[in-house]
CSV table of C-alpha atoms and ligand atoms in Angstrom, one decimal:
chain,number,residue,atom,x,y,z
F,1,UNK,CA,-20.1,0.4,4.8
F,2,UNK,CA,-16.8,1.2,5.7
F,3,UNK,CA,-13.1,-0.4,5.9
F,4,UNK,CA,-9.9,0.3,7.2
F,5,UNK,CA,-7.4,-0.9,4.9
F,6,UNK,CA,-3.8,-1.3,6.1
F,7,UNK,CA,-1.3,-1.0,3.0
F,8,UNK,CA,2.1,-2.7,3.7
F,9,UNK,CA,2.5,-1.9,7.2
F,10,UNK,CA,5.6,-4.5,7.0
F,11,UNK,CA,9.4,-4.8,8.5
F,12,UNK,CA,11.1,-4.1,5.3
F,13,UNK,CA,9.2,-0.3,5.1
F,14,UNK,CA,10.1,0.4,8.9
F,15,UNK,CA,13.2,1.4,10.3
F,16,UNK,CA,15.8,-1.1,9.8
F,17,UNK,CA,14.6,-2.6,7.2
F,18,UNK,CA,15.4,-3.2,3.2
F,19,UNK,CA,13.4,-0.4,2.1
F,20,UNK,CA,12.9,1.7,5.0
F,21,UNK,CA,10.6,4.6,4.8
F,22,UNK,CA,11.2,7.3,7.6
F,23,UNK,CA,9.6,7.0,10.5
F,24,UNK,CA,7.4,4.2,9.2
F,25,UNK,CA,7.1,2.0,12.4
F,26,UNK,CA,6.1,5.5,14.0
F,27,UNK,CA,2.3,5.0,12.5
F,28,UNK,CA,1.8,1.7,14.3
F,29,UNK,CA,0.3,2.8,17.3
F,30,UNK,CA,-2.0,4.8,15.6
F,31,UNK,CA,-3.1,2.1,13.2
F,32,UNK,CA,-3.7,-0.3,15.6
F,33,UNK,CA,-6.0,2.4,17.6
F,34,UNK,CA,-7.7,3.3,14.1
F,35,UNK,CA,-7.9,-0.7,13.7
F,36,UNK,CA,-10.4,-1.2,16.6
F,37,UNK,CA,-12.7,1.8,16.4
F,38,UNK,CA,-13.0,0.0,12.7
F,39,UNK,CA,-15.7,-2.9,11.8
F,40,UNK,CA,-13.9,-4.1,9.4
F,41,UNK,CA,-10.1,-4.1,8.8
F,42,UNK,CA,-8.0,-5.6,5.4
F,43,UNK,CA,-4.4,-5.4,5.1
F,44,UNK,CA,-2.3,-5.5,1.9
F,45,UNK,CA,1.5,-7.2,2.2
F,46,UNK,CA,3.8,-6.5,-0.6
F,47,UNK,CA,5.0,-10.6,-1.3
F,48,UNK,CA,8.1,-10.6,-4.0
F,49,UNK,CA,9.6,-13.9,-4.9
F,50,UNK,CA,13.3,-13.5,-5.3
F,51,UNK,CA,14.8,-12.1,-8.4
F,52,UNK,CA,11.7,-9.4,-9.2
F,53,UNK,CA,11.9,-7.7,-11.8
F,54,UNK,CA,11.5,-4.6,-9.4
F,55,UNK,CA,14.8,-5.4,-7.5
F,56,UNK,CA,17.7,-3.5,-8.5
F,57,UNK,CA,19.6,-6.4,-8.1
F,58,UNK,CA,17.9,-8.4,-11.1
F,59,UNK,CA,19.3,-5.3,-13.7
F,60,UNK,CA,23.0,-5.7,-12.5
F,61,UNK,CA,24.1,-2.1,-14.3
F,62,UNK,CA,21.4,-0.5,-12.5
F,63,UNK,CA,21.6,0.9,-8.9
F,64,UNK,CA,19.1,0.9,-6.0
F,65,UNK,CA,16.4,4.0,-6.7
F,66,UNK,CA,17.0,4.3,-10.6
F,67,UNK,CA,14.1,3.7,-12.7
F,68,UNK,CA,13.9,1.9,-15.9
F,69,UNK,CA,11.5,1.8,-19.2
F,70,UNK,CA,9.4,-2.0,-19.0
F,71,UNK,CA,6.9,-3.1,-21.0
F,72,UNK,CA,4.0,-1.3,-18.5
F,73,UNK,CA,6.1,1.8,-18.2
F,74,UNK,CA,8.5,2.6,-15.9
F,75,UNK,CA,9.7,0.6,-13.1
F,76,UNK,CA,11.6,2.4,-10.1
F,77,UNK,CA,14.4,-0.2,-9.0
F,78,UNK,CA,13.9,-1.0,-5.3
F,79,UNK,CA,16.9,-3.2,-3.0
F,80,UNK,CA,15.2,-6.3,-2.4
F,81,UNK,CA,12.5,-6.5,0.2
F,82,UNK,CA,9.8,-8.2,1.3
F,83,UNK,CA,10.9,-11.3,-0.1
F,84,UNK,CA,8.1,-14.0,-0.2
F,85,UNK,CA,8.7,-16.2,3.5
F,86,UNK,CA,11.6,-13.7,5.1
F,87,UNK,CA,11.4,-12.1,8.2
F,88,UNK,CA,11.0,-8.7,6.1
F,89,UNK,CA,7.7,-9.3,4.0
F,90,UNK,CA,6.3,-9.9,7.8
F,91,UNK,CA,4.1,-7.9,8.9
F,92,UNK,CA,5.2,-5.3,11.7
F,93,UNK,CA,5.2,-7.4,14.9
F,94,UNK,CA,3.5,-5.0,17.0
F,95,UNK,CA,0.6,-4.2,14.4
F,96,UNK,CA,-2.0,-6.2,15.7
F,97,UNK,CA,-3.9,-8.0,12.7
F,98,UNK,CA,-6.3,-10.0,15.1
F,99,UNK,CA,-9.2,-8.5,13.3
F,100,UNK,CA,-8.3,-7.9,9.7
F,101,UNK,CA,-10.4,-10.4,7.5
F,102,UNK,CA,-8.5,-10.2,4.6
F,103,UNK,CA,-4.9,-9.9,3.7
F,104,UNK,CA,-4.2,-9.6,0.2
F,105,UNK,CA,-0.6,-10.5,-1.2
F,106,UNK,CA,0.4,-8.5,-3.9
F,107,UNK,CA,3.8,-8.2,-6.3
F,108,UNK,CA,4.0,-11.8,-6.6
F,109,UNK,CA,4.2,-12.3,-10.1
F,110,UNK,CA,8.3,-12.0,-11.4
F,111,UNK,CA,7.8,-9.4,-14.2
F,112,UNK,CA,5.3,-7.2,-12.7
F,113,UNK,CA,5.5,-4.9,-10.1
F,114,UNK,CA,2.3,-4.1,-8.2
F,115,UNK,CA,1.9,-1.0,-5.9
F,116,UNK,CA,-1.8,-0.4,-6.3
F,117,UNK,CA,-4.1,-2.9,-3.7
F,118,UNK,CA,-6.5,-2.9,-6.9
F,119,UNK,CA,-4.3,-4.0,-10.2
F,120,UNK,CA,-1.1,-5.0,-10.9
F,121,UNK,CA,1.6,-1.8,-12.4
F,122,UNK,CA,0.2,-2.5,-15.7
F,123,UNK,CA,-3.1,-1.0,-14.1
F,124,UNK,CA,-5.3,-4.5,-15.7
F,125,UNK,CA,-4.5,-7.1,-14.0
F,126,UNK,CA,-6.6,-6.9,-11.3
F,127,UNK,CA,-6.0,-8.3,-7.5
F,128,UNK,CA,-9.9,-9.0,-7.3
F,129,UNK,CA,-10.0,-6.5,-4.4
F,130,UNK,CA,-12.8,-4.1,-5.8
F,131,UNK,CA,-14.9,-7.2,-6.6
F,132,UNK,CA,-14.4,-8.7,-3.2
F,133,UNK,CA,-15.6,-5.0,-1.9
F,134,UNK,CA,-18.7,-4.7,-4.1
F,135,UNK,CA,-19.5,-8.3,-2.9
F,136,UNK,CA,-19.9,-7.3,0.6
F,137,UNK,CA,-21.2,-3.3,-0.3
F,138,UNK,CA,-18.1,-1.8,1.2
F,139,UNK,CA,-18.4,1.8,-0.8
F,140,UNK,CA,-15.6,3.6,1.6
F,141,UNK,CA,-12.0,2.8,2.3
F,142,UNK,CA,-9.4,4.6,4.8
F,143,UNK,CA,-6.5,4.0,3.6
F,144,UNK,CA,-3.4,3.8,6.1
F,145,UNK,CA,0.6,2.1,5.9
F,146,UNK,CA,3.4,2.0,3.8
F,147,UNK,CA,4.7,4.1,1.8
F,148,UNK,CA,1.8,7.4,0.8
F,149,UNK,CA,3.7,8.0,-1.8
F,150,UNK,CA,3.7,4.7,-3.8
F,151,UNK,CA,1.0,1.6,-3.0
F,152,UNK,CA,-0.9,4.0,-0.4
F,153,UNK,CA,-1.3,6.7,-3.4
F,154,UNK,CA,-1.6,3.7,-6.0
F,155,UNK,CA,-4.4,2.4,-3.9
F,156,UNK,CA,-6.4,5.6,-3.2
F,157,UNK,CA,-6.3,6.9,-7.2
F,158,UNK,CA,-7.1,3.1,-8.2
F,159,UNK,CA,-10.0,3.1,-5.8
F,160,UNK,CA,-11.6,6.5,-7.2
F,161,UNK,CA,-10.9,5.2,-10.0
F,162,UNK,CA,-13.3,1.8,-9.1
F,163,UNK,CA,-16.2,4.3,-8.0
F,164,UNK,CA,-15.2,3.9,-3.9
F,165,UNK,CA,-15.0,6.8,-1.7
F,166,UNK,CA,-11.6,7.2,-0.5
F,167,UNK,CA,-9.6,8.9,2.1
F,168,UNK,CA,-6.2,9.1,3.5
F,169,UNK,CA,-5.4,9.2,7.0
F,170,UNK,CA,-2.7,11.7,7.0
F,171,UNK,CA,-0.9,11.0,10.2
F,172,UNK,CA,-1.4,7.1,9.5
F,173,UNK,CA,1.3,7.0,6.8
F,174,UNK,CA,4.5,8.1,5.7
F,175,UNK,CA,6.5,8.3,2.3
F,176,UNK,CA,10.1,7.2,0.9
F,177,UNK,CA,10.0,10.6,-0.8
F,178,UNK,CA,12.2,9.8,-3.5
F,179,UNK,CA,12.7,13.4,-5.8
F,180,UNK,CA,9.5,14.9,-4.4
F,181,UNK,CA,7.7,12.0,-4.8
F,182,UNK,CA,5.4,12.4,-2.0
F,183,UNK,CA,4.8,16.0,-2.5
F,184,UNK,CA,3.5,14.8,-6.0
F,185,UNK,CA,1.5,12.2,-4.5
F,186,UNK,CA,-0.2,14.4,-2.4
F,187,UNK,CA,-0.9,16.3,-5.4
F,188,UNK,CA,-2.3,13.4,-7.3
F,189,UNK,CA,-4.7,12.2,-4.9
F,190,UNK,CA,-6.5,15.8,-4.5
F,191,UNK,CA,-6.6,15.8,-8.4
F,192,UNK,CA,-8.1,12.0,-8.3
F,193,UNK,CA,-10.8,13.2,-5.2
F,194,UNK,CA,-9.4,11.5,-2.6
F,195,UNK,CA,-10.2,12.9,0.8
F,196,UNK,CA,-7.2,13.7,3.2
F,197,UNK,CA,-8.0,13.5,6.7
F,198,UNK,CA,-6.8,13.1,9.9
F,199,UNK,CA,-7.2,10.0,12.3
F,200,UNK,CA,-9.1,12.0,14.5
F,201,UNK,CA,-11.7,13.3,11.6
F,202,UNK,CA,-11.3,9.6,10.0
F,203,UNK,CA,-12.7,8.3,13.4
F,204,UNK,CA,-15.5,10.7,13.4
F,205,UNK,CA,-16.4,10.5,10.0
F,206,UNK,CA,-16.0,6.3,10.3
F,207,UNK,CA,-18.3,6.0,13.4
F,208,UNK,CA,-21.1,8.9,12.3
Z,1,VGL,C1,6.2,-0.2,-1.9
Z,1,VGL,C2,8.0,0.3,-3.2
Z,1,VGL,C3,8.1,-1.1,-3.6
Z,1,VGL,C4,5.1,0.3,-1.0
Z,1,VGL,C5,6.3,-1.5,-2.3
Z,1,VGL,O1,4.6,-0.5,-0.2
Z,1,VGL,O2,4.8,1.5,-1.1
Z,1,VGL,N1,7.0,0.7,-2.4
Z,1,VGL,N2,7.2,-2.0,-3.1
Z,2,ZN,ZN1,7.6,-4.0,-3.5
């Protein structure tokens, strides 16, 4: 069985917003189109309380973008965003969400960052996301949203990783690109066997 899943498709990753990715709000159209040729939809939404360890903000001799050593490795420091309740962490107002049956939440606890839709940045602490798949025999995820080169990347490797087919719809996403970041990412995905298509092939494929 298969499953859309919508990664961060939220105002603070679109145009205008605290961490905008480049022509992020450009993919809604697309994902809501994607969203009904799909039986089943889940959407990820990235849900920081205020004063994350991942905000730039909390390390005050540290600037927006520079990356520091934590206990899990290194953590790039973002301006705040989706902060849990604000008009940012919502999701894009004209995504429509009507069918998604599950929205998981993610980056809520203060000294973890958490990218992946599968485990925290520490890459154990787990969302229960693969467990809710197995559940209901979901073996293949398209993955779409915000941003391809951090928690849609995260999110495809982690869900090779889980045994789940994966692939990217290409036109569906867009990266930060932060020093070649999304090239890398890219990169990374082929290496992990993640399947890039486009939203035309992913609707074939999804609907064979
Ligand atoms: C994301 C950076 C920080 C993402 C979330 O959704 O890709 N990137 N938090
Ligand atoms: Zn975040």
């Amino acid at each position: 069985m298969d499953v859309l899943l919508i990664v961060d498709l939220q105002n603070d990753f679109c145009p205008g917003g605290a961490l905008e990715v480049p022509e992020g709000d450009a993919i809604v159209p697309l994902v809501n189109d994607l969203a009904e040729q799909f039986d089943h939809v889940l959407q990820t939404q990235d849900w920081h309380p205020e004063g994350h360890q991942s905000f730039a903000s909390s390390h005050p001799s540290h600037d927006p973008y520079g990356v520091i050593e934590v206990d899990y490795g290194e953590q790039v420091l973002w301006p705040d965003h989706c902060v849990q309740g604000t008009e940012g962490a919502e999701l894009h107002p004209d995504l429509d969400t009507t069918q998604a049956e599950l929205i998981i939440r993610k980056g809520f606890r203060p000294e973890i960052d958490s990218y992946s839709a599968f485990y925290e940045n520490d890459g154990e602490t787990p969302t229960g996301l693969a467990g809710y798949l197995r559940e209901r025999d979901i073996d293949t995820l398209y993955l779409c949203g915000l941003a391809a080169d951090f928690c849609v990347k995260w999110s495809a490797v982690d869900g090779r990783k889980e045994g789940f087919d994966v692939y990217v719809v290409e036109d569906a996403t867009r990266g930060i690109d932060q020093d070649g970041s999304l090239a890398a990412a890219w990169d990374e995905m082929n290496d992990a066997g993640v399947q890039v298509v486009s939203s035309d092939a992913a609707l074939d494929l999804a609907t064979a």
